[in-house]
XYZ file of C-alpha atoms in Angstrom:
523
model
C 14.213 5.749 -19.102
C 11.881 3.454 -17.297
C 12.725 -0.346 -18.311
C 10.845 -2.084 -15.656
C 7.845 -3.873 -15.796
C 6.106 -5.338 -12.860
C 3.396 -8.577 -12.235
C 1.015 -7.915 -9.031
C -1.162 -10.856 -7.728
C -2.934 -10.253 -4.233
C -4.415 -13.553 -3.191
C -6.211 -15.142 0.082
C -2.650 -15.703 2.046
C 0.292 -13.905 -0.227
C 0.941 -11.216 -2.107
C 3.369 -12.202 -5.187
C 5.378 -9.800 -7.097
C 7.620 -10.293 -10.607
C 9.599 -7.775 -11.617
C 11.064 -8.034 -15.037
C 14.128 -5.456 -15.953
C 12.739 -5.136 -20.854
C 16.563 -4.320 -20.900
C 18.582 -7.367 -19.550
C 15.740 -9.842 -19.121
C 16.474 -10.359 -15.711
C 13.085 -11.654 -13.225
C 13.014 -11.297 -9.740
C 10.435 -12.609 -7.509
C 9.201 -11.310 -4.484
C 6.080 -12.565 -2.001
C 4.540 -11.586 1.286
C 1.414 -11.938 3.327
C -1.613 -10.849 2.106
C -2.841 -7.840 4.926
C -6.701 -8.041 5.837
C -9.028 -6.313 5.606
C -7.021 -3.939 3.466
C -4.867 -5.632 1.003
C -3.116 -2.071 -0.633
C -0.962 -2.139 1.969
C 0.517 -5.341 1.749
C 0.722 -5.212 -1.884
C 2.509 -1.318 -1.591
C 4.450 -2.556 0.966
C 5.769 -5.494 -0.889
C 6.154 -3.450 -4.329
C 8.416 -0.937 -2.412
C 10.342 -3.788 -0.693
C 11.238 -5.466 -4.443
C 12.123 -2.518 -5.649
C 14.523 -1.665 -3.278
C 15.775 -5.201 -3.641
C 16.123 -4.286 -6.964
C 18.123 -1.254 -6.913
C 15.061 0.762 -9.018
C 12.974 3.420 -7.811
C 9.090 3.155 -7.811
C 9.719 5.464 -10.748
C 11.354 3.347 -13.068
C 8.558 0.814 -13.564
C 6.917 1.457 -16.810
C 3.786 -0.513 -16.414
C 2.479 -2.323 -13.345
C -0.092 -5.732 -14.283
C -2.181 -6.044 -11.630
C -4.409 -9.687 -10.797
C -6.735 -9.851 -7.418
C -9.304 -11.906 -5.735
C -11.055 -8.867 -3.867
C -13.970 -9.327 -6.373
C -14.332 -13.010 -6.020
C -13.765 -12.912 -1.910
C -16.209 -9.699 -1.291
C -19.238 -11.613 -2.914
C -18.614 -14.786 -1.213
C -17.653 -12.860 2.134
C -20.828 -10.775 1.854
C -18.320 -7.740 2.012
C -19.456 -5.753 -0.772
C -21.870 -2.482 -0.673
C -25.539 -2.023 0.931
C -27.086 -2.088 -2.744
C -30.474 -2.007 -4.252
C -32.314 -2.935 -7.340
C -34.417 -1.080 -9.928
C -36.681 -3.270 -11.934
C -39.524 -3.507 -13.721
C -43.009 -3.911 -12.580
C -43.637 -7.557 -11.849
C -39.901 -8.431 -11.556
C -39.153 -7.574 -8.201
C -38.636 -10.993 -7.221
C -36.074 -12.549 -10.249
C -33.159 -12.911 -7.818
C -34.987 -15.692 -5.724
C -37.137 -17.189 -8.887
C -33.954 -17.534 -11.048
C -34.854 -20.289 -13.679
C -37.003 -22.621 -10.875
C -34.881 -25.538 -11.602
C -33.173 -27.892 -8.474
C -29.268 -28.566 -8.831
C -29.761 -31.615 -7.008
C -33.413 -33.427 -7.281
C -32.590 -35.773 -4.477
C -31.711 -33.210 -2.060
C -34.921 -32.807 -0.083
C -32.795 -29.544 2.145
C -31.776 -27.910 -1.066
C -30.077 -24.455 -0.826
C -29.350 -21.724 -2.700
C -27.066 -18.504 -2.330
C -29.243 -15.563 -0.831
C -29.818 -12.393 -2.902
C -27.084 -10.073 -2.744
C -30.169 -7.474 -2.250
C -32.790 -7.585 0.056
C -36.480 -7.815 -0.884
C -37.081 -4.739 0.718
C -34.525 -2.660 -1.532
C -35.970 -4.216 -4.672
C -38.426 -1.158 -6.404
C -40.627 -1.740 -9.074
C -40.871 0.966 -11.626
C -43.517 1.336 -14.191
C -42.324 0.818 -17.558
C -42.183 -1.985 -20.072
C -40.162 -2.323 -23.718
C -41.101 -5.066 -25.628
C -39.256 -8.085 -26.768
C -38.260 -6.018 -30.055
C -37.549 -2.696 -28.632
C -40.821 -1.229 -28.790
C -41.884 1.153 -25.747
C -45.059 -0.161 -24.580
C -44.995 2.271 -21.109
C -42.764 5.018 -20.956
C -40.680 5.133 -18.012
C -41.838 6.904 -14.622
C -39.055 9.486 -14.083
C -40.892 10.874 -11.103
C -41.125 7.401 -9.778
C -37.034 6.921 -9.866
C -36.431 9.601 -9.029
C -38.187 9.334 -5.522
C -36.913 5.510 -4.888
C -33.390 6.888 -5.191
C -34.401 9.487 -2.511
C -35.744 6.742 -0.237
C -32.887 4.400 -0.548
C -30.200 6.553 -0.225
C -32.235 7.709 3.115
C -31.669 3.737 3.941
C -27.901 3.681 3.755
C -27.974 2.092 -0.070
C -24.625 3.053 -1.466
C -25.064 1.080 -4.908
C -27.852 0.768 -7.385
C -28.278 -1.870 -10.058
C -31.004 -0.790 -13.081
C -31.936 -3.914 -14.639
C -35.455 -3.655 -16.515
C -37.318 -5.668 -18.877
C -35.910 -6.162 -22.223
C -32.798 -3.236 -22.013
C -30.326 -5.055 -23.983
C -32.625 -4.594 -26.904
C -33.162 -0.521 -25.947
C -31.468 0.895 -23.634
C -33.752 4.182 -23.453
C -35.310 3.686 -20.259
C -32.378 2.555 -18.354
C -30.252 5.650 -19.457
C -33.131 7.918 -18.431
C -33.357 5.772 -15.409
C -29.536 6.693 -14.746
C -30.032 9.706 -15.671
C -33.216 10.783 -13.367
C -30.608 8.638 -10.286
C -28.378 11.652 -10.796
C -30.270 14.627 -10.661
C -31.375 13.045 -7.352
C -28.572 11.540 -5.569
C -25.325 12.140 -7.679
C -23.285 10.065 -4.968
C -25.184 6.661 -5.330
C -22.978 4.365 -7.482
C -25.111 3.098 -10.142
C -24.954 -0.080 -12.630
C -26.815 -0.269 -15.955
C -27.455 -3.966 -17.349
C -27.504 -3.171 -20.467
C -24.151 -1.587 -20.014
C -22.589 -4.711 -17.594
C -24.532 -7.473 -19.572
C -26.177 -6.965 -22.485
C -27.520 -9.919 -23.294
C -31.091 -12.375 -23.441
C -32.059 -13.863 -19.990
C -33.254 -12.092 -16.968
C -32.170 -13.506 -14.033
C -28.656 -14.006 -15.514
C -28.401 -10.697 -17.096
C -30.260 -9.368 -13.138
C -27.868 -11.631 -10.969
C -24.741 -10.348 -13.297
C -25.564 -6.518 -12.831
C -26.715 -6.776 -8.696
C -22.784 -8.435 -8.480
C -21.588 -5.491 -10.444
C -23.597 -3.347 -8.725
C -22.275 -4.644 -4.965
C -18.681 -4.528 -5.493
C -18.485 -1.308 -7.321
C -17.915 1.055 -4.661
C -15.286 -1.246 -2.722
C -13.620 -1.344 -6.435
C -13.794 2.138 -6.692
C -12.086 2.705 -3.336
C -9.486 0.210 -3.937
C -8.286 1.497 -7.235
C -8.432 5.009 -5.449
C -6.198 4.037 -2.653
C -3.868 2.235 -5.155
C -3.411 4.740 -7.586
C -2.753 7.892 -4.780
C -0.188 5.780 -3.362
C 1.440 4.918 -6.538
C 1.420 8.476 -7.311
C 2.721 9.282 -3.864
C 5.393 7.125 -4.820
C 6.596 8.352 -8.365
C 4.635 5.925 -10.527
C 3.703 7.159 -13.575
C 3.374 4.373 -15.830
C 0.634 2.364 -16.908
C -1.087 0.445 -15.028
C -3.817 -2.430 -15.717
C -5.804 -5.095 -14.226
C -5.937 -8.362 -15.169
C -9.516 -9.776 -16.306
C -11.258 -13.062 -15.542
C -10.863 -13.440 -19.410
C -7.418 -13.364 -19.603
C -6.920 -9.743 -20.825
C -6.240 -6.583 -19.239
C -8.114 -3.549 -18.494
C -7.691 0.349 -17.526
C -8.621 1.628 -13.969
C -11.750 3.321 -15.192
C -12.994 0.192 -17.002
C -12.448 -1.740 -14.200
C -14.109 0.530 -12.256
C -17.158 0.679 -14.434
C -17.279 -3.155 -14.658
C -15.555 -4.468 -11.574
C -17.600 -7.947 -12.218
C -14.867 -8.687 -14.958
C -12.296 -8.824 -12.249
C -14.210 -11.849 -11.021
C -11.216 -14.689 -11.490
C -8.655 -11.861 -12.395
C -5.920 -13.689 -10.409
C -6.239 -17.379 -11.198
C -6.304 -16.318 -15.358
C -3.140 -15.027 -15.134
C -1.575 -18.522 -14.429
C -3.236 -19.594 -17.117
C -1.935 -16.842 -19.525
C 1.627 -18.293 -18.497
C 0.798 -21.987 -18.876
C 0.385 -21.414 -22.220
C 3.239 -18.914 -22.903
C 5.505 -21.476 -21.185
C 4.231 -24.186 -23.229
C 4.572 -22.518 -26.460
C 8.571 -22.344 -25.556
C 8.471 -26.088 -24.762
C 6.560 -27.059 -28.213
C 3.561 -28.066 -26.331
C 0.389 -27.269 -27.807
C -2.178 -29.246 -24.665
C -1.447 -28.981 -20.951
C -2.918 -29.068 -17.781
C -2.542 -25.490 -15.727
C -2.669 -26.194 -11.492
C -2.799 -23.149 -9.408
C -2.562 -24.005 -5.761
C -1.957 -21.223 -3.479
C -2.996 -20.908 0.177
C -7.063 -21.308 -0.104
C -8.103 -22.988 -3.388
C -6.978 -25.139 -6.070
C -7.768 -24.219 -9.429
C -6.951 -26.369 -12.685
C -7.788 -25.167 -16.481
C -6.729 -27.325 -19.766
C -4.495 -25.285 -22.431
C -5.430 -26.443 -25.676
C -4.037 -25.526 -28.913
C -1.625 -23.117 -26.594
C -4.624 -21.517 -25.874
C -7.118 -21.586 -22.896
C -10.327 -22.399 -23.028
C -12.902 -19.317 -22.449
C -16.181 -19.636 -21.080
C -18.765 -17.783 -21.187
C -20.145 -17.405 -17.753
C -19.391 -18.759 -14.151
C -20.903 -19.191 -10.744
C -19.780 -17.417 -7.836
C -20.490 -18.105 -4.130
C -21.733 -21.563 -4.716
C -24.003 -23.399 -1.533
C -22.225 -26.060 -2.629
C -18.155 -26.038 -4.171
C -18.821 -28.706 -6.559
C -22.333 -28.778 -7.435
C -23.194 -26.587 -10.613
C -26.592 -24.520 -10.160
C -26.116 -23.849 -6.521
C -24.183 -20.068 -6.462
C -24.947 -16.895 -8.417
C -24.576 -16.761 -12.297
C -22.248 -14.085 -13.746
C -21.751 -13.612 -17.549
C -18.894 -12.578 -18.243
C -16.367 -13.981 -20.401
C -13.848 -16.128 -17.820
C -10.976 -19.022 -18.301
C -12.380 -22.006 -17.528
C -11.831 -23.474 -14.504
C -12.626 -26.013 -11.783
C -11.918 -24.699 -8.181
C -11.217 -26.869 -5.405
C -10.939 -26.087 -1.429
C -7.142 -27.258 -1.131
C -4.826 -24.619 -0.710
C -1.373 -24.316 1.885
C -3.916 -22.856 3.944
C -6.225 -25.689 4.471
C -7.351 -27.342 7.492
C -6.844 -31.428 8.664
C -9.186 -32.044 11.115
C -11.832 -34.974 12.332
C -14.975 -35.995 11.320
C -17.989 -37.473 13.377
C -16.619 -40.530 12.520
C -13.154 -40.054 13.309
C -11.525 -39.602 9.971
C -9.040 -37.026 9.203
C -10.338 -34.541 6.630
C -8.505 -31.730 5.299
C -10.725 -28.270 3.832
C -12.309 -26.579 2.445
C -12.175 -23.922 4.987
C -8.562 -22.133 5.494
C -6.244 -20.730 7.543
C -5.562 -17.560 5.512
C -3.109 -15.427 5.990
C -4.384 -14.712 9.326
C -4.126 -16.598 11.661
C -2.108 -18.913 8.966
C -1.120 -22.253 9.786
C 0.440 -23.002 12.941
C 3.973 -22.746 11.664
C 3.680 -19.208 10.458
C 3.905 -18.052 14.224
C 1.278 -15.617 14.180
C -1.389 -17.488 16.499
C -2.755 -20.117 14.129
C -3.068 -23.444 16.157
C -4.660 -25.711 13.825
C -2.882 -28.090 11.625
C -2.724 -27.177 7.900
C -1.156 -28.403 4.411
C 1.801 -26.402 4.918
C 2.142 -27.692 8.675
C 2.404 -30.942 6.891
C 4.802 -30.371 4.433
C 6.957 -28.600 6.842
C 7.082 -31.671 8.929
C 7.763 -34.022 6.131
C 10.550 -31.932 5.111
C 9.064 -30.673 2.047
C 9.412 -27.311 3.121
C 13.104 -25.914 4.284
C 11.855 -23.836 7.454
C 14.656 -21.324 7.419
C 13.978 -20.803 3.576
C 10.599 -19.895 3.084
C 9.906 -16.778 1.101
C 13.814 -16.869 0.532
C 14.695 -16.988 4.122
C 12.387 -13.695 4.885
C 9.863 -15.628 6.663
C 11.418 -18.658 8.772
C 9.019 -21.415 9.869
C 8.359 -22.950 13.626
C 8.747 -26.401 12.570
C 7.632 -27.346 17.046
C 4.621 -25.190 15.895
C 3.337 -27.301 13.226
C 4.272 -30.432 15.342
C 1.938 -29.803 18.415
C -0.648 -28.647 15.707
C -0.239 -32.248 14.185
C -0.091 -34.463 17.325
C -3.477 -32.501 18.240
C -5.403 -33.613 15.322
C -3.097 -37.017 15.228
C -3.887 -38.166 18.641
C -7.790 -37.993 18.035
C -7.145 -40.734 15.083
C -4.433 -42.869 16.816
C -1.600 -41.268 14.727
C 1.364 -39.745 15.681
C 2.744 -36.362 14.026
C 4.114 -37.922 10.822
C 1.565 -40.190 10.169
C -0.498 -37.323 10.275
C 1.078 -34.966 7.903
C 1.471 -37.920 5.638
C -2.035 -38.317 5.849
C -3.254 -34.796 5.236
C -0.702 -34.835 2.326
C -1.945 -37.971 0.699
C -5.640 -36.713 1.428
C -4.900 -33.151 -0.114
C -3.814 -34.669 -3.166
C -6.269 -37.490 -3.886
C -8.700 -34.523 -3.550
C -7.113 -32.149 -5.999
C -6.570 -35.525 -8.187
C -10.159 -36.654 -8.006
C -11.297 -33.145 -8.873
C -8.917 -32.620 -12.062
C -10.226 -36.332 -13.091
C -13.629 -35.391 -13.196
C -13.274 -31.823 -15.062
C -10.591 -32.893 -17.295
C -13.372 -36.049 -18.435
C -15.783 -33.954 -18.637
C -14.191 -32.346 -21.795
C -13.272 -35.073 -23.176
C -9.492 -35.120 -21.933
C -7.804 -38.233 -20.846
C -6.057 -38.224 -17.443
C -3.187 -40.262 -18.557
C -2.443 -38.146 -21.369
C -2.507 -34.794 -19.256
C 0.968 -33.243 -18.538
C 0.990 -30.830 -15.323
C 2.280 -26.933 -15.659
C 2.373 -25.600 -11.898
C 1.967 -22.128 -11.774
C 1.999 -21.400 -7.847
C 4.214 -22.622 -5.372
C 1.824 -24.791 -3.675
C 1.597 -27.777 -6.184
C 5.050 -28.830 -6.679
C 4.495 -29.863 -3.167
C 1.696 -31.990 -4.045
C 2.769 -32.668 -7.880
C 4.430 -36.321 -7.873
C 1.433 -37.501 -5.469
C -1.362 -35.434 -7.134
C -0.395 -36.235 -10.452
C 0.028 -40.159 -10.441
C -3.147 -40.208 -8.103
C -4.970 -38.330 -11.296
C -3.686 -40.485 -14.135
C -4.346 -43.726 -12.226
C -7.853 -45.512 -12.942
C -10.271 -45.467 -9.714
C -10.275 -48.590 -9.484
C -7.457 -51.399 -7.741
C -4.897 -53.136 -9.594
C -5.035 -57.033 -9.793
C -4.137 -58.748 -6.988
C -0.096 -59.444 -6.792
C 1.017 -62.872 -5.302
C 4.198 -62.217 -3.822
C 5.385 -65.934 -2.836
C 5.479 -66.935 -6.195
C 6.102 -64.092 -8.303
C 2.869 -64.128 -10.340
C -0.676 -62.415 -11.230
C -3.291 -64.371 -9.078
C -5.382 -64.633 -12.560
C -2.169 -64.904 -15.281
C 0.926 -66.744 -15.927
C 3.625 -63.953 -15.797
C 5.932 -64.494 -13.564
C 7.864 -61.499 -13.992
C 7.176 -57.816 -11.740
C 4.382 -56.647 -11.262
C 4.909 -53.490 -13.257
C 5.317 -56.172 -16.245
C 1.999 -57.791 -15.622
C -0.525 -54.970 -15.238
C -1.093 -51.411 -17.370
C -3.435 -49.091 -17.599
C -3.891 -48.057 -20.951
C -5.730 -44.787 -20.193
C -9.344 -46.909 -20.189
C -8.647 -50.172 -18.539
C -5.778 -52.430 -16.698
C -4.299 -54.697 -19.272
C -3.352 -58.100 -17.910
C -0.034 -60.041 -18.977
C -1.253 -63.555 -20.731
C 2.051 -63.966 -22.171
C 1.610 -61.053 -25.166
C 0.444 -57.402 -23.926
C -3.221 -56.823 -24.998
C -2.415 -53.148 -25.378
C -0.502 -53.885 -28.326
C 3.389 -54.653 -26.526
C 5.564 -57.367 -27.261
C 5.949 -60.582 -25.883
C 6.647 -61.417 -22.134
């Protein structure tokens, strides 16, 4: 009776929807604008709104597959719960130690992320296991029980447990939970040996506090979610997507909300692969671009690759070390600050930059008409024509094409440019920096630019595709020098173009000298 399955993806701008009817195969698409600070009602609002569409009732969709960033954007927002951390005696101070190792050696201002906790909600509790399990101090029940009182007293909503050597016995941080609940049953609580049971302190510490800090938001999401569904008629199943690629139950996610960490972004890497396996391509390049970031990951094998851990909230985008380690298993990615979203504007010096900080969804860029003034990528590509104004969304959401103008001539007439030489610019400089990025990380495993072939999987990068992708296969550095006069190389004899007389062959230009040195026939 209920043939209808539906895709859910709340990210920093817009809210997309896919509904696909198991009996036809029919997909319809739907998108609107992500609602801060509670993003439910966008996505409910927009659910309701493609069903209609559809001609279906809320009731009729057997299983709803749900992908969000309010993990990834409440620990770098500092949104998440007032939390506090249990730890062993001596330990009190892992968050800030971490492994006492500099990301950057020359940086004599080096930062790093601050502790999601305080020092002064970080107890010490007397007890110690050994490295094989042994109990070498029995736990202080008395003890927890009493900082539990005291923090709760402090407005602590969340508690992460993480003591000395529990992923190799567990016994004192279940008695630990346990003695939490006889005295405040309210206070959300996170076991590391339950989030992240693994070797390494601060890791296995840093992993649980994140756990620990979006829990309750989690927990009130889901809640929300799930009444309204109900409300609705839904009785289906419903899952959320997982940083890993795979899917998870309300209650699991609600126990280990840290797995939702990249929940979104894997999902267009899920299809990249699906897509490709239809195509009979085994190795491609998956680009999500969507209103804030830019995210690339390489299919392999028509599979993507899985890491083990990741950093979130990093000082520093592209500098590894510099944010806080989570381990959990996650699609690799690299992340860039390019999205629709992103801001042109000028440096000290006068040169037009563009990111990494957004628009969003609110204000938005200028053209959105919703008070956003400064110029964007969208802006841009609304003013280059890239972007049909009385077509976007599918004509729901028109654009104010004299909107992104004056937003352009602003930031223009500060660099001598006029509107379209500025939205070219921002273009060109939005996609040399998504290029640049995808050069580096797909080098750095051993992939070769020119061999790459692009999957977009959000409707930010076609905009950007021809320029992006050219930019990323082409070598950093210039190609010979062209003398036009006389039709030849400045250093050869070929007098033919200049396509003819120059080729990168994926390591270096090859020069015509009347037979190709990359193996080609004669000139």
């Amino acid at each position: 009776m209920r043939g209808f399955r539906v895709g859910l993806d709340i990210g920093g701008t817009f809210t997309d929807f896919v509904l696909l009817n198991d009996t036809t195969g029919e997909i319809r698409l739907h998108k609107v604008l992500t609602t801060t600070p509670d993003p439910a009602e966008g996505a409910l609002r927009g659910l309701v709104e493609l069903c209609r569409l559809a001609g279906v009732d809320v009731g009729d969709l057997s299983t709803l597959v749900h992908g969000t960033t309010l993990v990834t954007n409440a620990i770098i927002e500092r949104t998440g719960a007032p939390t506090a951390l249990l730890t062993t005696r001596g330990f009190r101070d892992i968050l800030e130690m971490g492994k006492e190792q500099r990301y950057d050696i020359y940086d004599l201002f080096l930062r790093f992320p601050p502790p999601l906790v305080p020092r002064r909600w970080r107890v010490e509790i007397d007890e110690r296991i050994s490295r094989d399990g042994e109990v070498l101090t029995p736990l202080d029940r008395g003890q927890v029980r009493a900082a539990a009182r005291r923090l709760a007293a402090q407005g602590v909503a969340s508690l992460a447990v993480s003591l000395l050597h529990a992923y190799k016995n567990p016994a004192h941080e279940q008695a630990a939970l346990a003695a939490v609940r006889e005295a405040v049953p309210e206070l959300s609580v996170s076991l590391s040996s339950d989030v992240v049971p693994e070797i390494r302190e601060w890791e296995r510490t840093c992993t649980t506090v994140c756990n620990a800090y979006v829990q309750p938001l989690v927990d009130r999401y889901l809640g929300r979610l799930e009444a309204a569904l109900g409300e609705r008629g839904f009785a289906g199943r419903f899952y959320l997507m997982q940083s890993s690629g795979g899917t998870a139950t309300p209650d699991t996610a609600r126990r280990f909300p840290i797995r939702l960490l990249e929940s979104g972004p894997a999902g267009g890497a899920l299809v990249t692969a699906f897509f490709a396996e239809r195509l009979g391509r085994r190795d491609l390049a998956a680009f999500d671009m969507g209103g804030t970031t830019a995210k690339m990951c390489l299919v392999r094998d028509g599979r993507p690759e899985i890491a083990p851990m990741i950093e979130a909230a990093r000082v520093h985008r592209f500098k590894r070390g510099s944010g806080l380690p989570v381990k959990a298993p996650v699609v690799d990615m690299m992340e860039i600050g390019a999205g629709g979203g992103s801001v042109a504007w000028i440096d000290r010096l006068g040169l037009l930059k563009v990111g990494p900080h957004s628009a969003g969804a609110s204000p938005g860029p200028a053209c959105y008409g919703l008070g956003g003034a400064e110029p964007t990528v969208t802006d841009a590509c609304l003013v280059l024509g890239y972007f049909d104004p009385e077509y976007f969304l599918g004509g729901t959401m028109p654009l104010h094409r004299r909107a992104a103008e004056e937003a352009l001539e602003q930031v223009g007439a500060r660099a001598g440019l006029d509107r379209v030489a500025a939205a070219w610019g921002i273009h060109q400089i939005v996609s040399e920096n998504m290029a640049a990025a995808a050069r580096v990380y797909m080098i750095e495993r051993g992939q070769a630019p020119s061999a790459a072939r692009d999957r977009p999987t959000r409707r930010g990068w076609p905009a950007s595709s021809a320029s992006a992708s050219s930019s990323c296969r082409r070598p950093p550095g210039p190609r010979p020098r062209w003398d036009s006069s006389s039709r030849r190389s400045a250093s050869t004899s070929c007098t033919r173009s200049p396509a003819h007389w120059s080729r990168w062959t994926g390591t270096r230009w090859t020069r015509c000298t009347g037979r190709w040195k990359g193996g080609g026939g004669p000139c």
